[in-house]
Amino acid sequence: QDVNSLISKINDESYFCKEKVIEAFNDSLNTLKQREKGLDLTVSDIIEKHASKEKLFHVFNHPSLTIISELMKKIMIMINIDIEEIKGSDTLNRTTYPVYSSIYKHLGFNFNNPHQYKIDNNEYSAVDYIRRIIGFVEENKPIVKFNLELNNYI
């Protein structure tokens, strides 16, 4: 597929089925809640509280400053330290991608979601990002194929 058709899909608000998006989000959140059972420190409640109004993850497993701050507040309460606000820089935002338009729409998100990609603090347009990914895949076909097979994608 060419770059423009891929970008068209990324920007298409109906690319992913609404029911599947909501189901996947709820399943993920419920799985997280199950894993948190018996823990004193949880993140699922933070996700539920902030998901619609703030981008909570820059990329997979890279939480935003909001999640880190909320977790720090919980820890401070647990150790009886009174703190109102935790300030800091969002160090994990060195690499960040926009949320797919259809996911953004179907989950009712209401935060800034620019179609800019950032990798190691270098900003890329969607076109440049897609070209980088295509180049990476072309240069690493055996590794990409192995990972796709490993995860049952092919």
mmCIF file of N, CA and C in Angstrom, residues 5 19 21 23 46 52 62 67 71 79 89 95-96 100 115 118-119 124 129 136 138 144:
data_model
loop_
_atom_site.group_PDB
_atom_site.id
_atom_site.type_symbol
_atom_site.label_atom_id
_atom_site.label_comp_id
_atom_site.label_asym_id
_atom_site.label_seq_id
_atom_site.Cartn_x
_atom_site.Cartn_y
_atom_site.Cartn_z
ATOM 1 N N SER A 5 -2.513 6.051 1.226
ATOM 2 C CA SER A 5 -3.635 5.178 1.604
ATOM 3 C C SER A 5 -3.511 4.744 3.064
ATOM 4 N N GLU A 19 -17.884 -0.980 18.140
ATOM 5 C CA GLU A 19 -18.144 -2.017 19.142
ATOM 6 C C GLU A 19 -16.858 -2.747 19.526
ATOM 7 N N VAL A 21 -13.756 -1.574 19.301
ATOM 8 C CA VAL A 21 -12.879 -0.657 20.029
ATOM 9 C C VAL A 21 -13.300 -0.592 21.499
ATOM 10 N N GLU A 23 -15.123 -2.746 23.142
ATOM 11 C CA GLU A 23 -14.929 -4.068 23.745
ATOM 12 C C GLU A 23 -13.459 -4.286 24.119
ATOM 13 N N ILE A 46 -7.012 5.227 37.849
ATOM 14 C CA ILE A 46 -6.448 6.440 37.239
ATOM 15 C C ILE A 46 -6.831 6.495 35.759
ATOM 16 N N SER A 52 -10.645 9.874 29.180
ATOM 17 C CA SER A 52 -11.345 10.656 28.159
ATOM 18 C C SER A 52 -10.768 12.058 27.981
ATOM 19 N N HIS A 62 4.403 3.182 27.983
ATOM 20 C CA HIS A 62 5.081 4.424 28.332
ATOM 21 C C HIS A 62 4.044 5.403 28.863
ATOM 22 N N ILE A 67 -0.226 9.780 34.798
ATOM 23 C CA ILE A 67 -0.254 8.484 35.481
ATOM 24 C C ILE A 67 0.842 8.417 36.537
ATOM 25 N N LEU A 71 0.167 8.079 40.587
ATOM 26 C CA LEU A 71 0.747 6.972 41.350
ATOM 27 C C LEU A 71 1.619 7.493 42.488
ATOM 28 N N ILE A 79 2.459 6.495 52.687
ATOM 29 C CA ILE A 79 3.556 6.674 53.651
ATOM 30 C C ILE A 79 3.372 7.945 54.484
ATOM 31 N N SER A 89 8.952 16.778 34.796
ATOM 32 C CA SER A 89 8.883 16.767 33.336
ATOM 33 C C SER A 89 8.419 15.388 32.879
ATOM 34 N N THR A 95 9.166 9.647 22.813
ATOM 35 C CA THR A 95 8.565 8.951 21.685
ATOM 36 C C THR A 95 7.066 8.909 21.929
ATOM 37 N N THR A 96 6.306 9.454 20.992
ATOM 38 C CA THR A 96 4.855 9.498 21.158
ATOM 39 C C THR A 96 4.173 9.527 19.794
ATOM 40 N N TYR A 100 -5.178 6.648 17.043
ATOM 41 C CA TYR A 100 -5.914 6.504 15.789
ATOM 42 C C TYR A 100 -7.230 7.265 15.882
ATOM 43 N N HIS A 115 -1.635 15.061 14.795
ATOM 44 C CA HIS A 115 -1.138 13.979 13.946
ATOM 45 C C HIS A 115 0.351 14.155 13.688
ATOM 46 N N LYS A 118 6.618 11.552 17.268
ATOM 47 C CA LYS A 118 7.891 11.949 17.849
ATOM 48 C C LYS A 118 8.654 10.680 18.214
ATOM 49 N N ILE A 119 9.877 10.590 17.722
ATOM 50 C CA ILE A 119 10.750 9.456 18.009
ATOM 51 C C ILE A 119 12.070 10.025 18.505
ATOM 52 N N TYR A 124 8.083 14.079 13.460
ATOM 53 C CA TYR A 124 7.874 13.657 12.086
ATOM 54 C C TYR A 124 6.417 13.865 11.700
ATOM 55 N N TYR A 129 6.786 9.593 9.035
ATOM 56 C CA TYR A 129 6.743 8.469 9.973
ATOM 57 C C TYR A 129 6.436 7.165 9.230
ATOM 58 N N PHE A 136 11.964 0.588 7.727
ATOM 59 C CA PHE A 136 12.384 -0.344 8.777
ATOM 60 C C PHE A 136 11.944 -1.769 8.442
ATOM 61 N N GLU A 138 11.214 -3.027 5.501
ATOM 62 C CA GLU A 138 11.974 -3.507 4.344
ATOM 63 C C GLU A 138 13.375 -3.977 4.749
ATOM 64 N N VAL A 144 10.810 -8.929 11.387
ATOM 65 C CA VAL A 144 9.395 -8.551 11.394
ATOM 66 C C VAL A 144 8.532 -9.790 11.185
#
